[in-house]
mmCIF file of N, CA, C and O in Angstrom:
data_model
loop_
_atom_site.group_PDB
_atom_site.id
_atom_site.type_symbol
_atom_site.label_atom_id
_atom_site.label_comp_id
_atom_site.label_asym_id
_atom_site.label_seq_id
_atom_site.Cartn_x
_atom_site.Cartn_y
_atom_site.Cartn_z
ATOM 1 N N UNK A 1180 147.330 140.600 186.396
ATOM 2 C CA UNK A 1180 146.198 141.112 185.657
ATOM 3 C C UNK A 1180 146.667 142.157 184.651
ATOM 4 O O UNK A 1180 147.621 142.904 184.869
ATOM 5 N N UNK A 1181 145.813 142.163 183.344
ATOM 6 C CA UNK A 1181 146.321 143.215 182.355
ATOM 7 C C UNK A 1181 145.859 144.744 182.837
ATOM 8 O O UNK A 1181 145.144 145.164 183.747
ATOM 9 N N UNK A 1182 146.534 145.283 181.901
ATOM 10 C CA UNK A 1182 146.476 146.914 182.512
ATOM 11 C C UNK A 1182 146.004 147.466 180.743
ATOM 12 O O UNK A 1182 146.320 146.699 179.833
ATOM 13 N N UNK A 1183 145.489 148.390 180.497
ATOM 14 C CA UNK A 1183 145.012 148.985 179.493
ATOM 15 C C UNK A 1183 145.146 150.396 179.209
ATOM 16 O O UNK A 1183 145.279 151.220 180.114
ATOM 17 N N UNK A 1184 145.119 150.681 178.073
ATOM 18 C CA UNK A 1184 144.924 152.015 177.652
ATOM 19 C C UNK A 1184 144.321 151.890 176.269
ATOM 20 O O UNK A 1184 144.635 151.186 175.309
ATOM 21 N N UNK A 1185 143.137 152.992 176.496
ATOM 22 C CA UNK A 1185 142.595 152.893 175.483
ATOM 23 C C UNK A 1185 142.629 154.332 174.497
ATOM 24 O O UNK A 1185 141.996 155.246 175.026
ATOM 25 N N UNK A 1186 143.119 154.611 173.453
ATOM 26 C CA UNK A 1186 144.107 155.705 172.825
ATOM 27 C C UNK A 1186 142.970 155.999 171.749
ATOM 28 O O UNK A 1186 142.906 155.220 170.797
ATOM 29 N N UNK A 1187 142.000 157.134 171.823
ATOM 30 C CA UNK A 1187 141.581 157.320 170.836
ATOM 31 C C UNK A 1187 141.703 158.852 170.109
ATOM 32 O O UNK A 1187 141.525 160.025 170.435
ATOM 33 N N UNK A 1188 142.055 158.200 169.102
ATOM 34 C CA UNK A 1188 142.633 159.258 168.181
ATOM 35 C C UNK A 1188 141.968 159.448 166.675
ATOM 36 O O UNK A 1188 142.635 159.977 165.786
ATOM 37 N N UNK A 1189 140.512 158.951 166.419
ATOM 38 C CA UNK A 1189 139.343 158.890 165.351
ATOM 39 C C UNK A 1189 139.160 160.605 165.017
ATOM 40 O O UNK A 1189 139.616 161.330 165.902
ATOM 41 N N UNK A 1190 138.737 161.077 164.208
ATOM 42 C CA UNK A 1190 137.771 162.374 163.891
ATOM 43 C C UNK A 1190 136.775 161.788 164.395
ATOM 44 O O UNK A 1190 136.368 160.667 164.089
ATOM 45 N N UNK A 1191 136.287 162.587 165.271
ATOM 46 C CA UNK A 1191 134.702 163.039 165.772
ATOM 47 C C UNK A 1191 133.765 162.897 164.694
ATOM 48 O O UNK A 1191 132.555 162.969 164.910
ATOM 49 N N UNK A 1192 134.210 162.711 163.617
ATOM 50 C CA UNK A 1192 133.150 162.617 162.236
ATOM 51 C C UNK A 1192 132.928 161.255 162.122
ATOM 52 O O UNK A 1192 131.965 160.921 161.432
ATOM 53 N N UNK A 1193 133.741 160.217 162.748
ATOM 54 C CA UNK A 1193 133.474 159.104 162.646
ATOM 55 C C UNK A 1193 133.155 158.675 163.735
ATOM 56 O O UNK A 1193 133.957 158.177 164.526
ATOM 57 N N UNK A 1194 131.653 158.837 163.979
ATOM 58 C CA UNK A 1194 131.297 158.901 165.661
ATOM 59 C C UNK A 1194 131.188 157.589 166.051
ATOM 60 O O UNK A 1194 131.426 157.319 167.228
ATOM 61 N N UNK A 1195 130.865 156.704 165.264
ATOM 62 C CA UNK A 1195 130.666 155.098 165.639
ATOM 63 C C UNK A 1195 132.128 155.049 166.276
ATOM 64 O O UNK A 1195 132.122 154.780 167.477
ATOM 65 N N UNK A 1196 133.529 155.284 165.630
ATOM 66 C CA UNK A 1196 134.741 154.480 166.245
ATOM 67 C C UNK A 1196 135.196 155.342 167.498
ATOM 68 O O UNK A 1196 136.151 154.868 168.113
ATOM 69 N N UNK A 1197 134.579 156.725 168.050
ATOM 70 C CA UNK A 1197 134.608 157.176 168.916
ATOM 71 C C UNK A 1197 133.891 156.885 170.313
ATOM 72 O O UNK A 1197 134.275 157.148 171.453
ATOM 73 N N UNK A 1198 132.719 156.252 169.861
ATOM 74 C CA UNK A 1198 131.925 155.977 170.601
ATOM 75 C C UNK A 1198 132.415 154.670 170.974
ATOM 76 O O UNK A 1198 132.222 154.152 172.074
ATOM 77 N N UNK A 1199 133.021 154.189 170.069
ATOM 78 C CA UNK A 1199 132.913 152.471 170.522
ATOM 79 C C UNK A 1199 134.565 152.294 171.042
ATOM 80 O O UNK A 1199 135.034 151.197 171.346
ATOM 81 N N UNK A 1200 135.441 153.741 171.086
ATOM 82 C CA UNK A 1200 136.159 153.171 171.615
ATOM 83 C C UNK A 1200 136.347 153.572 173.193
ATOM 84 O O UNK A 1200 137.003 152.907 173.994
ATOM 85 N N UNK A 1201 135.437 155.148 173.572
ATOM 86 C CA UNK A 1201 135.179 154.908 174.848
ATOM 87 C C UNK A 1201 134.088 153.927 175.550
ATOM 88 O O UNK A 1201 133.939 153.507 176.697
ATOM 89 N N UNK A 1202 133.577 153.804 174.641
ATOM 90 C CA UNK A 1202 132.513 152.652 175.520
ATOM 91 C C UNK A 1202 133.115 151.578 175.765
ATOM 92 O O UNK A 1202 132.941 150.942 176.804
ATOM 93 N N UNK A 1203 134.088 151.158 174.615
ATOM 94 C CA UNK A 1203 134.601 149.683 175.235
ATOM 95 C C UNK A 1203 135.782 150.018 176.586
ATOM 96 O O UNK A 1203 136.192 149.064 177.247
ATOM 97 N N UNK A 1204 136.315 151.628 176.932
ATOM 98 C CA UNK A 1204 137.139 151.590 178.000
ATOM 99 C C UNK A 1204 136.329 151.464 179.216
ATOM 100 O O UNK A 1204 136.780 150.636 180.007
ATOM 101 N N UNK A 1205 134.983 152.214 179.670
ATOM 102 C CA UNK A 1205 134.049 151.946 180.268
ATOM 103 C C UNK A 1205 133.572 150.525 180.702
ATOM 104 O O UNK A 1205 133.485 150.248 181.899
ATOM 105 N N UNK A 1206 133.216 149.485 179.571
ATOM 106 C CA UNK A 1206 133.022 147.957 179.676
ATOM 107 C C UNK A 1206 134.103 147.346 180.267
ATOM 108 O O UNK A 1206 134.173 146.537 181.193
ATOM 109 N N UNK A 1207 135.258 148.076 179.304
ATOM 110 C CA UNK A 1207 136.215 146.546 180.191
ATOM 111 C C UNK A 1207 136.720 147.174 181.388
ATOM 112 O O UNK A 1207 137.312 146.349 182.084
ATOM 113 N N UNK A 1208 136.706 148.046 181.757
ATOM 114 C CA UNK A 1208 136.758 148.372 183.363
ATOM 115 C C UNK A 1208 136.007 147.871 184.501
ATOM 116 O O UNK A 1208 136.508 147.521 185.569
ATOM 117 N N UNK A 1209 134.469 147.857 184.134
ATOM 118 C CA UNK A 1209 133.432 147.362 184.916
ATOM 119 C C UNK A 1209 133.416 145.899 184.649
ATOM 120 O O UNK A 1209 132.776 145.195 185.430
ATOM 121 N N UNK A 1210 134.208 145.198 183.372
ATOM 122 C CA UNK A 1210 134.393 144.101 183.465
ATOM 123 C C UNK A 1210 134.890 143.317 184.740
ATOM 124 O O UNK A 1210 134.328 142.269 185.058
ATOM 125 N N UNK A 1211 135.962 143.833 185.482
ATOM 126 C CA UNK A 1211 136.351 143.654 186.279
ATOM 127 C C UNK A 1211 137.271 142.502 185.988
ATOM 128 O O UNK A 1211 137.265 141.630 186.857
ATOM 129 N N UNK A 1212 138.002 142.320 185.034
ATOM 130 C CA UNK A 1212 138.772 141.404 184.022
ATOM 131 C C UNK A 1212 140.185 142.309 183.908
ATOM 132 O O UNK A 1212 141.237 141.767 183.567
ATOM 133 N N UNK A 1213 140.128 143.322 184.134
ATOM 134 C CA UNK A 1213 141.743 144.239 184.004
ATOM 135 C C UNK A 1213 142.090 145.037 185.354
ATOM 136 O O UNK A 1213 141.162 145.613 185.922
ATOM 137 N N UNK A 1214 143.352 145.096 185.881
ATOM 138 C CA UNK A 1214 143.443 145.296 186.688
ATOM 139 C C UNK A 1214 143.349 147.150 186.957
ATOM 140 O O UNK A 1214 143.296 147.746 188.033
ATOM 141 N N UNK A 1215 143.356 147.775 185.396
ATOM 142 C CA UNK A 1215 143.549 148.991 185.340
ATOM 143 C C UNK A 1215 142.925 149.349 183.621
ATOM 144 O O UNK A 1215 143.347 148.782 182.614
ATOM 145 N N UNK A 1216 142.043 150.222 183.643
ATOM 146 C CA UNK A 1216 141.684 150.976 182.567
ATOM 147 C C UNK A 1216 142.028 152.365 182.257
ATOM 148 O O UNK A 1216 141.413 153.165 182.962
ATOM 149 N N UNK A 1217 142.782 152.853 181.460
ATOM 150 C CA UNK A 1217 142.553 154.139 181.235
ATOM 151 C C UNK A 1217 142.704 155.058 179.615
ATOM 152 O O UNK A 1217 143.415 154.759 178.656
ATOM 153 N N UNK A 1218 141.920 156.031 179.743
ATOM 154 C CA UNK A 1218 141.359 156.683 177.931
ATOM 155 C C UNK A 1218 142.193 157.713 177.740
ATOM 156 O O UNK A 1218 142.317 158.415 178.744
ATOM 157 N N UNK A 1219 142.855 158.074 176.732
ATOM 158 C CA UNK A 1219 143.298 159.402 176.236
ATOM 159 C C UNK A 1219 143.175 159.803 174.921
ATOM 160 O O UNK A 1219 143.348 159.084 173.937
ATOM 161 N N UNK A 1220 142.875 160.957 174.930
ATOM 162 C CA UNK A 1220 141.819 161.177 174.051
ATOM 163 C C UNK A 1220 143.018 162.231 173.239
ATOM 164 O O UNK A 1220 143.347 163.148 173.992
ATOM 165 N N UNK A 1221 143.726 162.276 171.862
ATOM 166 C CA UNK A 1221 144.426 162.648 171.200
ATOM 167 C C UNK A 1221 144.215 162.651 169.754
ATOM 168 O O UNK A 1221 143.534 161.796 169.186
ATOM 169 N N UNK A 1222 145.075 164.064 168.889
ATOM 170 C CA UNK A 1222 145.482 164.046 167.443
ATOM 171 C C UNK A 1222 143.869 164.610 167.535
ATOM 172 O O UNK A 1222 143.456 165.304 168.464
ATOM 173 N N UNK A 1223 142.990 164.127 166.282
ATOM 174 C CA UNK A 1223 141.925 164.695 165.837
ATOM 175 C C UNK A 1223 140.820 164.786 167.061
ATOM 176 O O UNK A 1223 140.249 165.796 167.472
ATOM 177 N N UNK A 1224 140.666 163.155 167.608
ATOM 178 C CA UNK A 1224 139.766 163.694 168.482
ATOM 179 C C UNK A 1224 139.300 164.422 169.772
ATOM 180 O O UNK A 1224 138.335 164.282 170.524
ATOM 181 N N UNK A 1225 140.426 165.300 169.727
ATOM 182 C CA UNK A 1225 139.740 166.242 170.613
ATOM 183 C C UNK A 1225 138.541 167.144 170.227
ATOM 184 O O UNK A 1225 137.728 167.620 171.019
ATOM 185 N N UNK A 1226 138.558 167.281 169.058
ATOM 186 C CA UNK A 1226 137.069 167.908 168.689
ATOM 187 C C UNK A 1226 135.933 167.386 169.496
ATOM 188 O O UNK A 1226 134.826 167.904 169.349
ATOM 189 N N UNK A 1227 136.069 166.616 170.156
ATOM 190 C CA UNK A 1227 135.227 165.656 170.758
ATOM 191 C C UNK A 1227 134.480 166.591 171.772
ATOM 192 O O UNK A 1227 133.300 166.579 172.124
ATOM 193 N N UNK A 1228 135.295 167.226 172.055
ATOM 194 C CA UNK A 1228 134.928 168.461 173.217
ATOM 195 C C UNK A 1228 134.245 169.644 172.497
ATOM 196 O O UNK A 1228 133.873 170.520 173.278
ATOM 197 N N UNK A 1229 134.017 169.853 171.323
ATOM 198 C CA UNK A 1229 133.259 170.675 170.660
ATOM 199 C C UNK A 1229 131.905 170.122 170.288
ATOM 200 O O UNK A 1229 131.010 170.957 170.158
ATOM 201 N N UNK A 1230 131.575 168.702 170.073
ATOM 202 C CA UNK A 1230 130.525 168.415 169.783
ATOM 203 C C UNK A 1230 129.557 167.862 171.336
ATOM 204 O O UNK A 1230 129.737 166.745 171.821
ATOM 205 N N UNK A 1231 128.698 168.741 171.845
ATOM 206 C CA UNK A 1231 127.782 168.233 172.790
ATOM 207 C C UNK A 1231 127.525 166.804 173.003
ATOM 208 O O UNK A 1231 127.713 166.085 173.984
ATOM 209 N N UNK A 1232 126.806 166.461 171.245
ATOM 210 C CA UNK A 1232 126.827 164.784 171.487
ATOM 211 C C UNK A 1232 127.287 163.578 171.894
ATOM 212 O O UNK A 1232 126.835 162.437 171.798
ATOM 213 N N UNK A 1233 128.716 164.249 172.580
ATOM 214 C CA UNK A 1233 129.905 163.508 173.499
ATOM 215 C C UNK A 1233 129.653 163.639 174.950
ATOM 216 O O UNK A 1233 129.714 162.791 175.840
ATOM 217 N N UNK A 1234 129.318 165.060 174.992
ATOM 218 C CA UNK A 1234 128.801 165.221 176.339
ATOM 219 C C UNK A 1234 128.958 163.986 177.545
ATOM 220 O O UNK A 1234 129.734 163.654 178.441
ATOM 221 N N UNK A 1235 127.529 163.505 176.850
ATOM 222 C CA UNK A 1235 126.785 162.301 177.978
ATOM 223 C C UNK A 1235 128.152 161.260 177.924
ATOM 224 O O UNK A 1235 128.928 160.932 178.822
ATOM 225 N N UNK A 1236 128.116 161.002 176.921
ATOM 226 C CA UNK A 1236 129.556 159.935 177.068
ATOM 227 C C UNK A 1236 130.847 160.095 177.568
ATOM 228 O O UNK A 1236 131.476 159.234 178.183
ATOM 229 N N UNK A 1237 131.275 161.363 177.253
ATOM 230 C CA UNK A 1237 132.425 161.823 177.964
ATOM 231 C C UNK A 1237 132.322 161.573 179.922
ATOM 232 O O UNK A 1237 132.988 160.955 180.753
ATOM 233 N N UNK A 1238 131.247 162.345 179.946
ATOM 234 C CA UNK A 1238 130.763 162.185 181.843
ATOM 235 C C UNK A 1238 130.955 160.388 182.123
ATOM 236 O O UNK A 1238 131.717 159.815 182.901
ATOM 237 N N UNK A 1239 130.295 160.017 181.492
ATOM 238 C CA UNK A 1239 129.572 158.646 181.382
ATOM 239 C C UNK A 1239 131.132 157.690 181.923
ATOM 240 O O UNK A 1239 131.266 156.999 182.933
ATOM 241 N N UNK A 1240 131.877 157.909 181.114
ATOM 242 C CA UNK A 1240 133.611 157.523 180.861
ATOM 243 C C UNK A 1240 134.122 157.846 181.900
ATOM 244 O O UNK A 1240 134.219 156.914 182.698
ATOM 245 N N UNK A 1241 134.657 159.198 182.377
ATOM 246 C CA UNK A 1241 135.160 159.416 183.098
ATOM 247 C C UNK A 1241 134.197 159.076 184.736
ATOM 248 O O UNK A 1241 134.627 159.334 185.860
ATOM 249 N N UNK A 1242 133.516 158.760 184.568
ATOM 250 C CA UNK A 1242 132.843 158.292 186.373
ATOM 251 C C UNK A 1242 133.365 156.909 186.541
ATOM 252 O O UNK A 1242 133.472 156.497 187.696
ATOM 253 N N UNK A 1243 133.683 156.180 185.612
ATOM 254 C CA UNK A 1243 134.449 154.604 185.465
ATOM 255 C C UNK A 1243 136.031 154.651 185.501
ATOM 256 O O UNK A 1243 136.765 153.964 186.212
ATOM 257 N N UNK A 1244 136.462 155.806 184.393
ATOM 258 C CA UNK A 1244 138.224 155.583 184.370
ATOM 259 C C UNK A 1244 138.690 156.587 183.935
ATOM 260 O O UNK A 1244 138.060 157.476 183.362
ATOM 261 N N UNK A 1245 140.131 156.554 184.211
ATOM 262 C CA UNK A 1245 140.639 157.889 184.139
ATOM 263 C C UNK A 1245 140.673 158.378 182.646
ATOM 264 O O UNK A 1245 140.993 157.717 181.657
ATOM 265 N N UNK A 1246 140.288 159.633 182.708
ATOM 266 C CA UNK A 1246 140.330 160.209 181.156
ATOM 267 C C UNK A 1246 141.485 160.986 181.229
ATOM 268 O O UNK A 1246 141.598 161.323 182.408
ATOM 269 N N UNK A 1247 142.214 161.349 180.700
ATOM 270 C CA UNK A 1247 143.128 162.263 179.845
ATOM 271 C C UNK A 1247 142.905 162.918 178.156
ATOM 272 O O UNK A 1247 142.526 162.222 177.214
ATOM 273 N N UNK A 1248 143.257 164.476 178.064
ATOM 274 C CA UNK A 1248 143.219 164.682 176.830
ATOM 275 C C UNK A 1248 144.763 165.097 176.649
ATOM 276 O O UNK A 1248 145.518 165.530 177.519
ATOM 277 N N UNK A 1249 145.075 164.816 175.086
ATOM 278 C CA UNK A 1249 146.700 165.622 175.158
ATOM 279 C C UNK A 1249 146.657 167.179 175.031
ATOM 280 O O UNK A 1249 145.840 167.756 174.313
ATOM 281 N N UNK A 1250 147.518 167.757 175.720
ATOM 282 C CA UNK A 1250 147.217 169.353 176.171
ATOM 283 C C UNK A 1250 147.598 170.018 174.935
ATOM 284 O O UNK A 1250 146.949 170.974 174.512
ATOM 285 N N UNK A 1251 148.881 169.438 174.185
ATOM 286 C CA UNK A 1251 148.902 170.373 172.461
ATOM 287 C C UNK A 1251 148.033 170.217 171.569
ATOM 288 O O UNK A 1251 147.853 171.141 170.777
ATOM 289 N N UNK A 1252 147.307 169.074 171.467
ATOM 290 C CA UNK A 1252 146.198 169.090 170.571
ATOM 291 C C UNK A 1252 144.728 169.763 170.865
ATOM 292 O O UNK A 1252 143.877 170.213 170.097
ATOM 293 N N UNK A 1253 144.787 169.639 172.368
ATOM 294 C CA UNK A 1253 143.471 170.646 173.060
ATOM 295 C C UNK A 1253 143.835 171.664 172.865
ATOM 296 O O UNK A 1253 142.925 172.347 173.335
ATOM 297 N N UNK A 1254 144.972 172.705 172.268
ATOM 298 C CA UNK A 1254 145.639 173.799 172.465
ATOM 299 C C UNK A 1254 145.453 174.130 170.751
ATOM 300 O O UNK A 1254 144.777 174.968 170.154
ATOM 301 N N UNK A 1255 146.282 173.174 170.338
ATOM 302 C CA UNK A 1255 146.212 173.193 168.513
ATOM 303 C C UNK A 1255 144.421 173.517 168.015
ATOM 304 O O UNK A 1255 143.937 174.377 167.279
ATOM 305 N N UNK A 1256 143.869 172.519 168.716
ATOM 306 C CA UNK A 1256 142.197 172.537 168.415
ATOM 307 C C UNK A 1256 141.171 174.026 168.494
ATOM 308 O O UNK A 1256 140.259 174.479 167.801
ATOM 309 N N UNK A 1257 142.158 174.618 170.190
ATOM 310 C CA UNK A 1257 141.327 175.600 170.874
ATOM 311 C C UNK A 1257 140.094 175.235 171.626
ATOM 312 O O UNK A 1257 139.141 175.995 171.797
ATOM 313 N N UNK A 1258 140.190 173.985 172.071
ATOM 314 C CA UNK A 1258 139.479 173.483 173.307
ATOM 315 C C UNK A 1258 139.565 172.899 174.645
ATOM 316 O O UNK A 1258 138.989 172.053 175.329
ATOM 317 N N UNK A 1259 140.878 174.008 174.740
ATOM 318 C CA UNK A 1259 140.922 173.612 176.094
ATOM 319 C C UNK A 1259 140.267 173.930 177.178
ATOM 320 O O UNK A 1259 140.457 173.291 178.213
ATOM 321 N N UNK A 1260 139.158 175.239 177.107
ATOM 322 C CA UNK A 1260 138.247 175.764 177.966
ATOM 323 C C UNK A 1260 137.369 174.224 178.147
ATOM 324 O O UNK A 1260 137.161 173.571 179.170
ATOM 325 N N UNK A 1261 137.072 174.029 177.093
ATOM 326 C CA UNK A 1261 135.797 173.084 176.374
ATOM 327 C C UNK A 1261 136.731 171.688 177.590
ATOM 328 O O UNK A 1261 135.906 171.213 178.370
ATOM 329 N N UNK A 1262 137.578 171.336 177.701
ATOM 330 C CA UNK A 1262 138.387 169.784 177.895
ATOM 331 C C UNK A 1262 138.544 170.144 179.307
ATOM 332 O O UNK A 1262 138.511 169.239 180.140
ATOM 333 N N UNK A 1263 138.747 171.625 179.754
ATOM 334 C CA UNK A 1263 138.280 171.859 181.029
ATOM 335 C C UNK A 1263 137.475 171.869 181.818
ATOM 336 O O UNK A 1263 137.595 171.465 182.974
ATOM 337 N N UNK A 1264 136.404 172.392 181.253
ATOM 338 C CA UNK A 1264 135.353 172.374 181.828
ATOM 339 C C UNK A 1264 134.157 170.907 181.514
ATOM 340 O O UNK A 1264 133.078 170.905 182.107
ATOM 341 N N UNK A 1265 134.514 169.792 180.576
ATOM 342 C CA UNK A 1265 134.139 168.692 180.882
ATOM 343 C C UNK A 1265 135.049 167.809 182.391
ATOM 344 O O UNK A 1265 134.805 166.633 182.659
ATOM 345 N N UNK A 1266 135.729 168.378 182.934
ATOM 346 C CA UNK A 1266 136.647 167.540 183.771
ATOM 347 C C UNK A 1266 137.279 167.070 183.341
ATOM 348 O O UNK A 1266 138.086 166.881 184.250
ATOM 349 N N UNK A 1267 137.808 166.455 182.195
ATOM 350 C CA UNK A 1267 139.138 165.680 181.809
ATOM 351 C C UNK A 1267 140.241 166.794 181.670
ATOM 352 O O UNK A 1267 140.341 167.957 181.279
ATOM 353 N N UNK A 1268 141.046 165.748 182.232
ATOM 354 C CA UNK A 1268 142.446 166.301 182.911
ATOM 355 C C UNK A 1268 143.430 166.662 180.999
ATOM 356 O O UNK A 1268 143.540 165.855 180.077
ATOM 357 N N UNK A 1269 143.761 167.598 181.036
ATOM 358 C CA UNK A 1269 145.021 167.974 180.115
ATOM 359 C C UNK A 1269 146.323 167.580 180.320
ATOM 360 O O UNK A 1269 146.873 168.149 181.263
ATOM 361 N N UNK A 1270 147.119 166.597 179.583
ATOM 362 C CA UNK A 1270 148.646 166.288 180.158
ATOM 363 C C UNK A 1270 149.188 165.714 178.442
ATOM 364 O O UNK A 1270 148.743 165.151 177.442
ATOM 365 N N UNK A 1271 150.554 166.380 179.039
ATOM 366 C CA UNK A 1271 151.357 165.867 177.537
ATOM 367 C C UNK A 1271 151.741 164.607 177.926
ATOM 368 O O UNK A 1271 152.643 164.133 178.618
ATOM 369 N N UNK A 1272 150.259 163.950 176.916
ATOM 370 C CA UNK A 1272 150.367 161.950 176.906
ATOM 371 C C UNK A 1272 151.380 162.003 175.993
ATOM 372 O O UNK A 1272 152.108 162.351 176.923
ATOM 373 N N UNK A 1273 152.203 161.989 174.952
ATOM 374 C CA UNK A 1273 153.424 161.239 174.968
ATOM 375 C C UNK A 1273 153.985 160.729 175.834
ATOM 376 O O UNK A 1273 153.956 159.503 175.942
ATOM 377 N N UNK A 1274 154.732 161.595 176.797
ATOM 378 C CA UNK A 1274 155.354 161.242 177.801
ATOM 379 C C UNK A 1274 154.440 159.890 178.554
ATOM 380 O O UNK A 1274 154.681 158.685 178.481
ATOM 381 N N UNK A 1275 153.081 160.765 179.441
ATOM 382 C CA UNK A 1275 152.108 159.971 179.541
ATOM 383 C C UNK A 1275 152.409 158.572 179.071
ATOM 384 O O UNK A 1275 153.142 157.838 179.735
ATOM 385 N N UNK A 1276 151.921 158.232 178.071
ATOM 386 C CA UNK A 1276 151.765 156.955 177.305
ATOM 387 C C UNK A 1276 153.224 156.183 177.496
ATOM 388 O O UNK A 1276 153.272 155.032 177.928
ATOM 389 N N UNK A 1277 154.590 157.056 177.071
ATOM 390 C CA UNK A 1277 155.653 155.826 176.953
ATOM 391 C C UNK A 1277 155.544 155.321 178.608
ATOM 392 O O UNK A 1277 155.479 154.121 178.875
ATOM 393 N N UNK A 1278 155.534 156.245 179.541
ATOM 394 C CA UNK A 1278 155.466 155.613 181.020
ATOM 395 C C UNK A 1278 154.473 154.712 181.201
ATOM 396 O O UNK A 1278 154.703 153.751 181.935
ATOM 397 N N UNK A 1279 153.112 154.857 180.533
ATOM 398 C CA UNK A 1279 152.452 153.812 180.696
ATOM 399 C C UNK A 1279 152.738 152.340 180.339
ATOM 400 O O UNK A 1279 152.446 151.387 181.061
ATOM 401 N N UNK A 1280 153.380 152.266 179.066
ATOM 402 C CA UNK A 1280 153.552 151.507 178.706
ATOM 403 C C UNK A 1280 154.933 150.697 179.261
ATOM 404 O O UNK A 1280 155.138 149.483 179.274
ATOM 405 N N UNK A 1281 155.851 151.861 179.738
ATOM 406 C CA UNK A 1281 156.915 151.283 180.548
ATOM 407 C C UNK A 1281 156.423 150.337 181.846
ATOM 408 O O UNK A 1281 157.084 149.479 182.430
ATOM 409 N N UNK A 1282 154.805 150.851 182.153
ATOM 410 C CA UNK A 1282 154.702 149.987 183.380
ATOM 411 C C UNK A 1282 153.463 148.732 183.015
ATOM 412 O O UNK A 1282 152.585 148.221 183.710
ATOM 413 N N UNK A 1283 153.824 148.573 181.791
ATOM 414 C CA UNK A 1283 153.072 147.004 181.243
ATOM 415 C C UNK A 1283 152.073 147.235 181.104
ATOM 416 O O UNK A 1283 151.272 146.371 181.460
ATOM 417 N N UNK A 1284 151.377 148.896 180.336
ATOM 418 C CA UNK A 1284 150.290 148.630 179.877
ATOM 419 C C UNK A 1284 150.421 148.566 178.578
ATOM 420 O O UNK A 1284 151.315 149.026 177.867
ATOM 421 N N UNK A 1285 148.892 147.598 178.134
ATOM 422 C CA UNK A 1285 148.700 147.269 176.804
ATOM 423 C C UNK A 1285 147.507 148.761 176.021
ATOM 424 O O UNK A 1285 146.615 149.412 176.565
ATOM 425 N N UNK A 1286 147.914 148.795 174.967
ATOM 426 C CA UNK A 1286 147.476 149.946 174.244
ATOM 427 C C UNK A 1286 146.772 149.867 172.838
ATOM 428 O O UNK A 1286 147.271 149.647 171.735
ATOM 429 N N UNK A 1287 145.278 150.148 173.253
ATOM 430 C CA UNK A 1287 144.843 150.033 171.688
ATOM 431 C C UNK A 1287 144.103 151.156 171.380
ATOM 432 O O UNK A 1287 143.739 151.939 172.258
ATOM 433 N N UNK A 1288 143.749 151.362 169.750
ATOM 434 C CA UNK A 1288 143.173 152.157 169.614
ATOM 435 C C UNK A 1288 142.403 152.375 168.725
ATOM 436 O O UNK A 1288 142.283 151.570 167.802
ATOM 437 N N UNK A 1289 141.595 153.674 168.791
ATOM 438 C CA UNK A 1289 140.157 153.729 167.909
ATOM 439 C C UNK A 1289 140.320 154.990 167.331
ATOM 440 O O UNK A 1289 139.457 155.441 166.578
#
């Protein structure tokens, strides 16, 4: 079974490709079509954690699959209180990601 990661890295200003790219990590998880889903949320959009209107979706996401934000860009941004206190976990996804991908996951992004 495939394994996933779903890498979104949009400005928060472009809320459609933010939205649609955690929603589609959410779907194809509950798809029950992959053996593994998971979101990290990097580069611009961590602002994501500054705008409320993520809120519901952020929760929404993470009750389905694992979220991650990258910890220098939550740091660069100044939202890491904000990335804390939604529950998503802080970790330097570089690393993150090449291991993921070392263990056959596929990676797309929004």
């Amino acid at each position: 079974m495939a394994k996933l990661v779903v890498l979104v890295l949009s400005d928060p200003k472009d809320r459609r490709k933010v939205f649609t790219g955690l929603k589609f990590a959410k779907m194809a998880k509950e798809s029950g079509e992959l053996e593994d889903v998971k979101v990290i949320i990097s580069a611009q959009a961590v602002d994501i954690f500054k705008d409320a209107a993520f809120k519901e979706v952020i929760d929404e996401v993470k009750d389905a699959v694992s979220v991650q934000a990258c910890r220098m860009n939550a740091e660069g941004a100044g939202v890491v209180k904000e990335v804390e206190a939604s529950g998503v976990s802080l970790a330097p996804v570089g690393k993150e990601l090449i291991g993921l991908i070392k263990e056959g996951y596929e990676v797309i992004t929004f």
